[in-house]
Amino acid sequence: MHSSIVGTGAYLPAQLVTNAELARRIDTSDEWVRSRTGIRQRYIAAPDEQTSDLALAASREALTIAGIAPADLDLIVVATTTPDMIFPSTACILQAKLGASGGAAFDVQAVCSGFVYALAMADLMIKSGAIRNALVVGAEIYSRILDWNDRGTCVLFGDGAGAVVLAPSDTPGILSSHLHADGRYRDILAVPGTVANGKIQGTPFLHMDGGAVFKFAVKVLAEVAQEALSANDLPSSAIDWLIPHQANIRIMEATMKKLALPIERMVSTVAEHANTSAASIPLALDIAVRDGRIRAGHYVLLAGVGGGFTWGSVLLRWH
Ligand code: ACO
């Protein structure tokens, strides 16, 4: 038994905010943000939009392409760091908004690696025969956990959602997955606050040691890509498309260089979307599938890294 992606979908909120617009509010410039990160703009959710709404729009697209009805989903996994509420899970809220019930639904919290973690779990559940159809979503509203006066972090992130439908197949779509974490690095990227006794305890805003994150991300993205290649006995030249987590163009380019892969084989959306955390990989996947870059037979390597620290890969062969 194998699993394969049979539909992809994406959603970006309507409000587009350019670097120049941010530079009118805080002490930054388009030139600074572009040259350090590759980011030109980001999308920001409307006040009445919740993460489950972004997830819903992306999921509907993916289900339509897959030709699978919400009622036929055995599993919904939402990778998110910015859930609608503490509980119930955003996956349960999404399930109700899709008009489905009865299948399993839960969230995965692995920050920017969340989509890769969620996809790996859904694949393993299908391969085990436990379930048939799964909806795997990465959805985030980072704009609500950013300190908009902190120019060191607020310029880096955006909101959005990407979704895939995974179904059983005779031939392998997903070839392998590898997941890792090292909690000793939990402090270099965190929203260290929580809610207790009716009050926010600690800070509800994202904090980051940018330099440490940069070094860690370059190291583990290349390592996890290499691990996937070794496990499948493939040279790096076999990879048609690398879709790394879209944090920063310099991290992504350094990863390609370490793998000796030409930059043309990387899917990059960081300029248009900024870093959308768990949504970044499925958003990039959807775009490259829709514009025809990813075609049948292509080897596509997804490589995530995020707070925790967490990192992981999924290698797939497009159907
Ligand atoms: N505009 C203008 N100046 C700024 C801004 C800004 N938005 N932000 C910081 N600066 C200033 C700093 O205050 C500092 O000024 P100083 O020298 O007077 O003190 C100067 O620019 C240099 O700051 P650095 O932090 O050294 O800049 P650096 O070149 O390291 O770039 C950056 C910072 C872009 C955050 C980089 O460290 C980075 O990309 N790190 C990776 C972080 C990342 O991608 N995080 C995403 C989340 S992680 C993930 O998704 C896995």
Short mmCIF file of C-alpha atoms and ligand atoms in Angstrom, two decimals:
data_model
loop_
_atom_site.label_atom_id
_atom_site.label_comp_id
_atom_site.label_asym_id
_atom_site.label_seq_id
_atom_site.Cartn_x
_atom_site.Cartn_y
_atom_site.Cartn_z
CA MET A 1 0.00 0.00 0.00
CA HIS A 2 1.29 3.47 -0.93
CA SER A 3 -0.07 6.98 -0.65
CA SER A 4 -0.03 9.77 -3.17
CA ILE A 5 -1.07 13.43 -3.32
CA VAL A 6 -4.20 13.67 -5.49
CA GLY A 7 -5.04 17.35 -5.04
CA THR A 8 -3.48 20.61 -3.83
CA GLY A 9 -4.97 23.94 -2.83
CA ALA A 10 -3.91 27.31 -1.49
CA TYR A 11 -5.32 30.47 0.02
CA LEU A 12 -3.83 33.88 0.65
CA PRO A 13 -5.75 36.64 2.43
CA ALA A 14 -6.80 39.66 0.38
CA GLN A 15 -4.67 42.28 2.13
CA LEU A 16 -1.21 42.59 0.57
CA VAL A 17 1.41 44.58 2.53
CA THR A 18 4.62 45.59 0.76
CA ASN A 19 7.96 46.34 2.42
CA ALA A 20 7.48 50.00 1.46
CA GLU A 21 4.22 50.08 3.44
CA LEU A 22 5.97 48.61 6.49
CA ALA A 23 8.72 51.23 6.11
CA ARG A 24 6.11 53.94 6.61
CA ARG A 25 5.23 52.47 10.03
CA ILE A 26 8.58 51.22 11.39
CA ASP A 27 12.27 52.05 10.94
CA THR A 28 13.06 49.72 8.02
CA SER A 29 13.39 49.88 4.25
CA ASP A 30 12.45 47.81 1.24
CA GLU A 31 16.15 47.54 0.43
CA TRP A 32 17.05 46.16 3.90
CA VAL A 33 14.31 43.54 3.92
CA ARG A 34 14.88 42.44 0.32
CA SER A 35 18.65 42.16 0.58
CA ARG A 36 18.62 40.26 3.93
CA THR A 37 15.64 37.98 3.30
CA GLY A 38 14.43 38.11 -0.32
CA ILE A 39 10.98 39.14 0.96
CA ARG A 40 9.09 41.81 -1.04
CA GLN A 41 5.59 41.52 0.40
CA ARG A 42 3.29 39.45 2.60
CA TYR A 43 -0.47 38.82 2.92
CA ILE A 44 -2.30 39.63 6.16
CA ALA A 45 -5.56 38.04 7.32
CA ALA A 46 -8.61 40.24 7.89
CA PRO A 47 -9.67 40.78 11.53
CA ASP A 48 -12.67 38.47 11.10
CA GLU A 49 -10.65 35.68 9.45
CA GLN A 50 -9.51 32.73 11.55
CA THR A 51 -6.85 30.13 10.75
CA SER A 52 -9.64 27.61 10.08
CA ASP A 53 -11.10 29.98 7.44
CA LEU A 54 -7.78 30.12 5.59
CA ALA A 55 -7.53 26.33 5.92
CA LEU A 56 -11.10 25.92 4.64
CA ALA A 57 -10.46 27.86 1.42
CA ALA A 58 -7.26 25.93 0.67
CA SER A 59 -8.91 22.59 1.55
CA ARG A 60 -11.89 23.18 -0.72
CA GLU A 61 -9.54 23.72 -3.66
CA ALA A 62 -7.54 20.59 -2.88
CA LEU A 63 -10.69 18.46 -2.46
CA THR A 64 -12.12 19.73 -5.75
CA ILE A 65 -8.94 18.83 -7.64
CA ALA A 66 -8.87 15.43 -5.90
CA GLY A 67 -12.54 14.79 -6.64
CA ILE A 68 -13.01 13.66 -3.06
CA ALA A 69 -15.96 14.77 -0.94
CA PRO A 70 -15.39 15.99 2.65
CA ALA A 71 -17.58 13.09 3.82
CA ASP A 72 -15.00 10.65 2.42
CA LEU A 73 -12.13 12.00 4.55
CA ASP A 74 -10.93 9.57 7.22
CA LEU A 75 -8.43 12.06 8.61
CA ILE A 76 -7.89 15.82 8.80
CA VAL A 77 -4.57 17.07 10.11
CA VAL A 78 -3.91 20.79 10.43
CA ALA A 79 -0.34 21.90 11.01
CA THR A 80 -0.50 25.26 12.76
CA THR A 81 1.19 27.31 15.43
CA THR A 82 -1.61 29.86 15.39
CA PRO A 83 -4.78 27.86 16.10
CA ASP A 84 -8.19 29.53 16.27
CA MET A 85 -8.27 28.88 20.03
CA ILE A 86 -6.60 26.77 22.73
CA PHE A 87 -9.09 24.01 22.05
CA PRO A 88 -10.83 22.42 20.21
CA SER A 89 -8.24 21.87 17.51
CA THR A 90 -8.34 23.90 14.32
CA ALA A 91 -8.70 20.53 12.52
CA CYS A 92 -12.00 19.86 14.32
CA ILE A 93 -13.24 23.37 13.51
CA LEU A 94 -12.20 22.86 9.87
CA GLN A 95 -13.96 19.50 9.77
CA ALA A 96 -17.24 21.13 10.85
CA LYS A 97 -16.79 24.01 8.37
CA LEU A 98 -16.26 21.44 5.59
CA GLY A 99 -19.53 19.78 6.62
CA ALA A 100 -17.84 16.50 7.49
CA SER A 101 -17.92 14.38 10.64
CA GLY A 102 -16.79 11.05 12.00
CA GLY A 103 -13.20 10.85 10.71
CA ALA A 104 -10.21 11.65 12.92
CA ALA A 105 -9.13 15.29 13.21
CA PHE A 106 -6.25 16.83 15.12
CA ASP A 107 -3.60 19.55 14.94
CA VAL A 108 0.13 19.12 14.67
CA GLN A 109 2.36 21.60 16.44
CA ALA A 110 5.83 21.49 14.93
CA VAL A 111 6.00 25.18 13.96
CA CYS A 112 7.47 25.69 10.47
CA SER A 113 8.11 21.94 10.07
CA GLY A 114 4.46 21.22 10.87
CA PHE A 115 3.31 20.43 7.34
CA VAL A 116 6.11 17.93 6.76
CA TYR A 117 5.33 16.30 10.13
CA ALA A 118 1.59 16.15 9.32
CA LEU A 119 2.13 14.77 5.83
CA ALA A 120 4.47 12.09 7.16
CA MET A 121 1.89 10.97 9.72
CA ALA A 122 -0.97 10.86 7.21
CA ASP A 123 1.21 8.87 4.79
CA LEU A 124 2.13 6.34 7.48
CA MET A 125 -1.51 5.95 8.50
CA ILE A 126 -2.54 5.28 4.89
CA LYS A 127 0.37 2.86 4.36
CA SER A 128 -0.60 0.96 7.50
CA GLY A 129 -4.11 0.49 6.14
CA ALA A 130 -5.65 2.36 9.10
CA ILE A 131 -7.23 5.02 6.87
CA ARG A 132 -7.87 5.78 3.21
CA ASN A 133 -8.29 9.50 2.43
CA ALA A 134 -6.55 12.26 4.36
CA LEU A 135 -6.60 16.05 4.18
CA VAL A 136 -3.34 17.63 5.31
CA VAL A 137 -3.25 21.40 5.79
CA GLY A 138 -0.69 23.99 6.83
CA ALA A 139 -2.45 27.20 7.92
CA GLU A 140 -1.16 30.19 9.83
CA ILE A 141 -1.99 33.73 10.94
CA TYR A 142 1.44 34.84 12.15
CA SER A 143 0.41 38.51 11.95
CA ARG A 144 -1.32 38.00 15.34
CA ILE A 145 1.77 36.74 17.19
CA LEU A 146 4.13 39.43 15.89
CA ASP A 147 5.17 42.57 17.72
CA TRP A 148 4.60 45.06 14.91
CA ASN A 149 7.06 47.47 16.58
CA ASP A 150 9.90 44.90 16.44
CA ARG A 151 11.51 45.45 13.06
CA GLY A 152 13.78 42.43 13.62
CA THR A 153 10.85 40.00 13.36
CA CYS A 154 7.68 41.63 11.97
CA VAL A 155 9.08 42.05 8.46
CA LEU A 156 9.72 38.32 8.09
CA PHE A 157 6.30 36.67 8.29
CA GLY A 158 2.94 36.48 6.54
CA ASP A 159 -0.41 34.65 6.67
CA GLY A 160 -1.75 31.91 4.39
CA ALA A 161 -2.77 28.29 4.00
CA GLY A 162 -1.94 25.34 1.76
CA ALA A 163 -3.60 21.94 1.62
CA VAL A 164 -3.16 18.53 0.02
CA VAL A 165 -5.41 15.49 -0.24
CA LEU A 166 -3.61 12.19 0.21
CA ALA A 167 -5.13 8.92 -1.02
CA PRO A 168 -4.04 5.28 -1.34
CA SER A 169 -2.26 4.33 -4.55
CA ASP A 170 -0.69 1.23 -6.12
CA THR A 171 2.51 3.04 -7.02
CA PRO A 172 4.52 5.04 -4.49
CA GLY A 173 3.77 8.74 -4.37
CA ILE A 174 5.40 9.41 -1.03
CA LEU A 175 8.69 7.55 -0.98
CA SER A 176 10.01 8.40 2.46
CA SER A 177 9.71 10.72 5.43
CA HIS A 178 12.24 11.60 8.11
CA LEU A 179 11.38 13.69 11.17
CA HIS A 180 13.66 15.17 13.83
CA ALA A 181 13.65 17.52 16.81
CA ASP A 182 16.10 18.91 19.34
CA GLY A 183 14.41 20.70 22.21
CA ARG A 184 17.70 22.05 23.50
CA TYR A 185 17.27 24.77 20.86
CA ARG A 186 13.77 25.71 22.03
CA ASP A 187 14.74 29.26 23.03
CA ILE A 188 16.19 30.53 19.74
CA LEU A 189 12.74 30.83 18.16
CA ALA A 190 9.68 30.95 20.40
CA VAL A 191 6.47 32.61 21.47
CA PRO A 192 7.20 31.96 25.14
CA GLY A 193 3.88 33.13 26.60
CA THR A 194 0.76 31.24 27.61
CA VAL A 195 -2.64 31.87 29.15
CA ALA A 196 -3.17 30.95 32.79
CA ASN A 197 -5.66 32.04 35.41
CA GLY A 198 -7.38 34.26 32.88
CA LYS A 199 -4.24 36.24 32.05
CA ILE A 200 -1.43 36.15 29.50
CA GLN A 201 1.70 34.86 31.26
CA GLY A 202 5.00 35.77 29.62
CA THR A 203 5.08 37.28 26.15
CA PRO A 204 2.56 36.45 23.42
CA PHE A 205 4.94 37.71 20.70
CA LEU A 206 7.49 35.88 18.57
CA HIS A 207 11.11 36.14 19.75
CA MET A 208 14.04 35.02 17.72
CA ASP A 209 17.82 34.86 17.73
CA GLY A 210 18.10 35.49 13.97
CA GLY A 211 21.74 34.52 13.61
CA ALA A 212 21.35 31.24 15.52
CA VAL A 213 18.20 30.35 13.56
CA PHE A 214 19.98 31.07 10.28
CA LYS A 215 22.92 28.77 11.06
CA PHE A 216 20.74 25.97 12.45
CA ALA A 217 18.34 26.08 9.48
CA VAL A 218 21.08 25.87 6.83
CA LYS A 219 22.73 22.96 8.64
CA VAL A 220 19.66 20.78 9.15
CA LEU A 221 17.92 21.50 5.83
CA ALA A 222 20.94 20.18 3.93
CA GLU A 223 21.33 17.24 6.37
CA VAL A 224 17.71 16.15 6.13
CA ALA A 225 17.74 16.42 2.34
CA GLN A 226 20.86 14.26 2.24
CA GLU A 227 19.24 11.76 4.60
CA ALA A 228 16.25 11.40 2.24
CA LEU A 229 18.53 10.91 -0.77
CA SER A 230 20.62 8.26 1.01
CA ALA A 231 17.54 6.38 2.21
CA ASN A 232 16.26 6.21 -1.36
CA ASP A 233 19.67 5.56 -2.91
CA LEU A 234 19.39 8.64 -5.11
CA PRO A 235 22.04 11.22 -6.05
CA SER A 236 21.11 14.85 -5.39
CA SER A 237 20.99 15.37 -9.17
CA ALA A 238 17.86 13.14 -9.24
CA ILE A 239 15.85 15.81 -7.42
CA ASP A 240 13.70 17.72 -9.90
CA TRP A 241 12.32 20.17 -7.31
CA LEU A 242 13.40 21.04 -3.82
CA ILE A 243 10.73 22.85 -1.81
CA PRO A 244 12.43 24.05 1.36
CA HIS A 245 10.67 25.91 4.13
CA GLN A 246 10.34 29.47 2.86
CA ALA A 247 12.01 31.42 5.67
CA ASN A 248 14.67 33.46 3.97
CA ILE A 249 16.11 33.31 0.44
CA ARG A 250 19.65 33.26 1.83
CA ILE A 251 18.92 30.14 3.93
CA MET A 252 17.28 28.50 0.91
CA GLU A 253 20.12 29.37 -1.49
CA ALA A 254 22.74 28.16 0.98
CA THR A 255 20.88 24.83 1.22
CA MET A 256 20.86 24.42 -2.57
CA LYS A 257 24.57 25.17 -2.67
CA LYS A 258 25.35 22.59 0.02
CA LEU A 259 23.42 19.99 -1.99
CA ALA A 260 25.17 21.04 -5.22
CA LEU A 261 21.77 21.63 -6.82
CA PRO A 262 21.17 24.40 -9.41
CA ILE A 263 19.03 27.20 -8.01
CA GLU A 264 16.52 26.71 -10.87
CA ARG A 265 15.38 23.47 -9.21
CA MET A 266 14.17 25.25 -6.08
CA VAL A 267 10.57 26.42 -5.74
CA SER A 268 10.60 29.82 -4.06
CA THR A 269 7.63 31.86 -2.91
CA VAL A 270 9.34 33.74 -0.10
CA ALA A 271 9.44 37.00 -2.11
CA GLU A 272 5.66 37.04 -2.52
CA HIS A 273 4.43 35.35 0.67
CA ALA A 274 7.22 35.95 3.25
CA ASN A 275 7.52 33.18 5.85
CA THR A 276 4.10 31.60 6.41
CA SER A 277 5.47 28.93 8.78
CA ALA A 278 3.59 25.62 8.40
CA ALA A 279 1.77 26.97 5.33
CA SER A 280 4.90 27.81 3.36
CA ILE A 281 5.68 24.39 1.86
CA PRO A 282 2.12 23.45 0.78
CA LEU A 283 1.62 26.97 -0.66
CA ALA A 284 4.81 26.61 -2.73
CA LEU A 285 3.87 23.06 -3.77
CA ASP A 286 0.44 24.18 -4.97
CA ILE A 287 1.89 27.01 -7.06
CA ALA A 288 4.51 24.79 -8.74
CA VAL A 289 1.92 22.08 -9.47
CA ARG A 290 -0.56 24.57 -10.93
CA ASP A 291 1.95 26.41 -13.11
CA GLY A 292 3.12 23.09 -14.57
CA ARG A 293 6.65 23.06 -13.17
CA ILE A 294 6.02 19.86 -11.20
CA ARG A 295 5.04 17.11 -13.65
CA ALA A 296 4.36 13.36 -13.56
CA GLY A 297 7.44 11.36 -12.67
CA HIS A 298 9.27 14.27 -11.02
CA TYR A 299 11.08 13.72 -7.74
CA VAL A 300 10.00 16.45 -5.29
CA LEU A 301 11.74 16.86 -1.96
CA LEU A 302 10.00 18.83 0.79
CA ALA A 303 12.31 19.97 3.58
CA GLY A 304 11.03 21.75 6.67
CA VAL A 305 12.69 23.42 9.65
CA GLY A 306 11.15 25.37 12.48
CA GLY A 307 10.89 26.23 16.13
CA GLY A 308 11.39 23.47 18.65
CA PHE A 309 13.75 23.05 16.91
CA THR A 310 12.13 20.62 14.50
CA TRP A 311 13.11 19.54 11.03
CA GLY A 312 12.14 16.88 8.54
CA SER A 313 11.72 15.79 4.93
CA VAL A 314 9.19 14.11 2.69
CA LEU A 315 10.41 12.77 -0.66
CA LEU A 316 7.74 12.11 -3.24
CA ARG A 317 7.35 11.11 -6.86
CA TRP A 318 4.65 13.14 -8.56
CA HIS A 319 1.90 11.00 -10.08
N1 ACO B 1 15.11 46.97 9.00
C1 ACO B 1 16.24 47.65 9.15
N2 ACO B 1 17.21 47.29 10.01
C2 ACO B 1 17.01 46.18 10.73
C3 ACO B 1 15.85 45.41 10.63
C4 ACO B 1 14.87 45.85 9.72
N3 ACO B 1 13.71 45.19 9.52
N4 ACO B 1 15.93 44.38 11.47
C5 ACO B 1 17.13 44.46 12.09
N5 ACO B 1 17.77 45.57 11.64
C6 ACO B 1 19.06 46.06 12.04
C7 ACO B 1 19.50 45.56 13.39
O1 ACO B 1 18.94 46.36 14.41
C8 ACO B 1 21.00 45.71 13.32
O2 ACO B 1 21.33 47.06 13.56
P1 ACO B 1 22.62 47.43 14.43
O3 ACO B 1 23.77 46.83 13.67
O4 ACO B 1 22.58 48.91 14.46
O5 ACO B 1 22.40 46.77 15.76
C9 ACO B 1 21.30 45.43 11.84
O6 ACO B 1 20.06 45.59 11.14
C10 ACO B 1 21.85 44.06 11.58
O7 ACO B 1 21.06 43.12 12.28
P2 ACO B 1 21.34 41.62 12.19
O8 ACO B 1 20.36 40.87 13.05
O9 ACO B 1 22.80 41.35 12.39
O10 ACO B 1 21.01 41.33 10.65
P3 ACO B 1 21.26 40.03 9.85
O11 ACO B 1 22.05 40.34 8.65
O12 ACO B 1 21.70 38.90 10.72
O13 ACO B 1 19.79 39.69 9.37
C11 ACO B 1 17.89 38.35 9.82
C12 ACO B 1 18.77 39.47 10.31
C13 ACO B 1 17.31 38.70 8.47
C14 ACO B 1 16.76 38.13 10.81
C15 ACO B 1 18.77 37.10 9.71
O14 ACO B 1 19.46 36.85 10.91
C16 ACO B 1 17.97 35.90 9.35
O15 ACO B 1 17.45 35.80 8.27
N6 ACO B 1 17.89 34.94 10.27
C17 ACO B 1 17.06 33.80 10.05
C18 ACO B 1 15.79 34.09 10.69
C19 ACO B 1 14.62 33.59 9.97
O16 ACO B 1 14.59 33.32 8.78
N7 ACO B 1 13.60 33.44 10.74
C20 ACO B 1 12.40 32.99 10.24
C21 ACO B 1 11.84 32.11 11.23
S1 ACO B 1 12.81 30.74 11.37
C22 ACO B 1 12.11 29.55 10.60
O17 ACO B 1 11.14 29.74 9.94
C23 ACO B 1 12.76 28.27 10.72
#
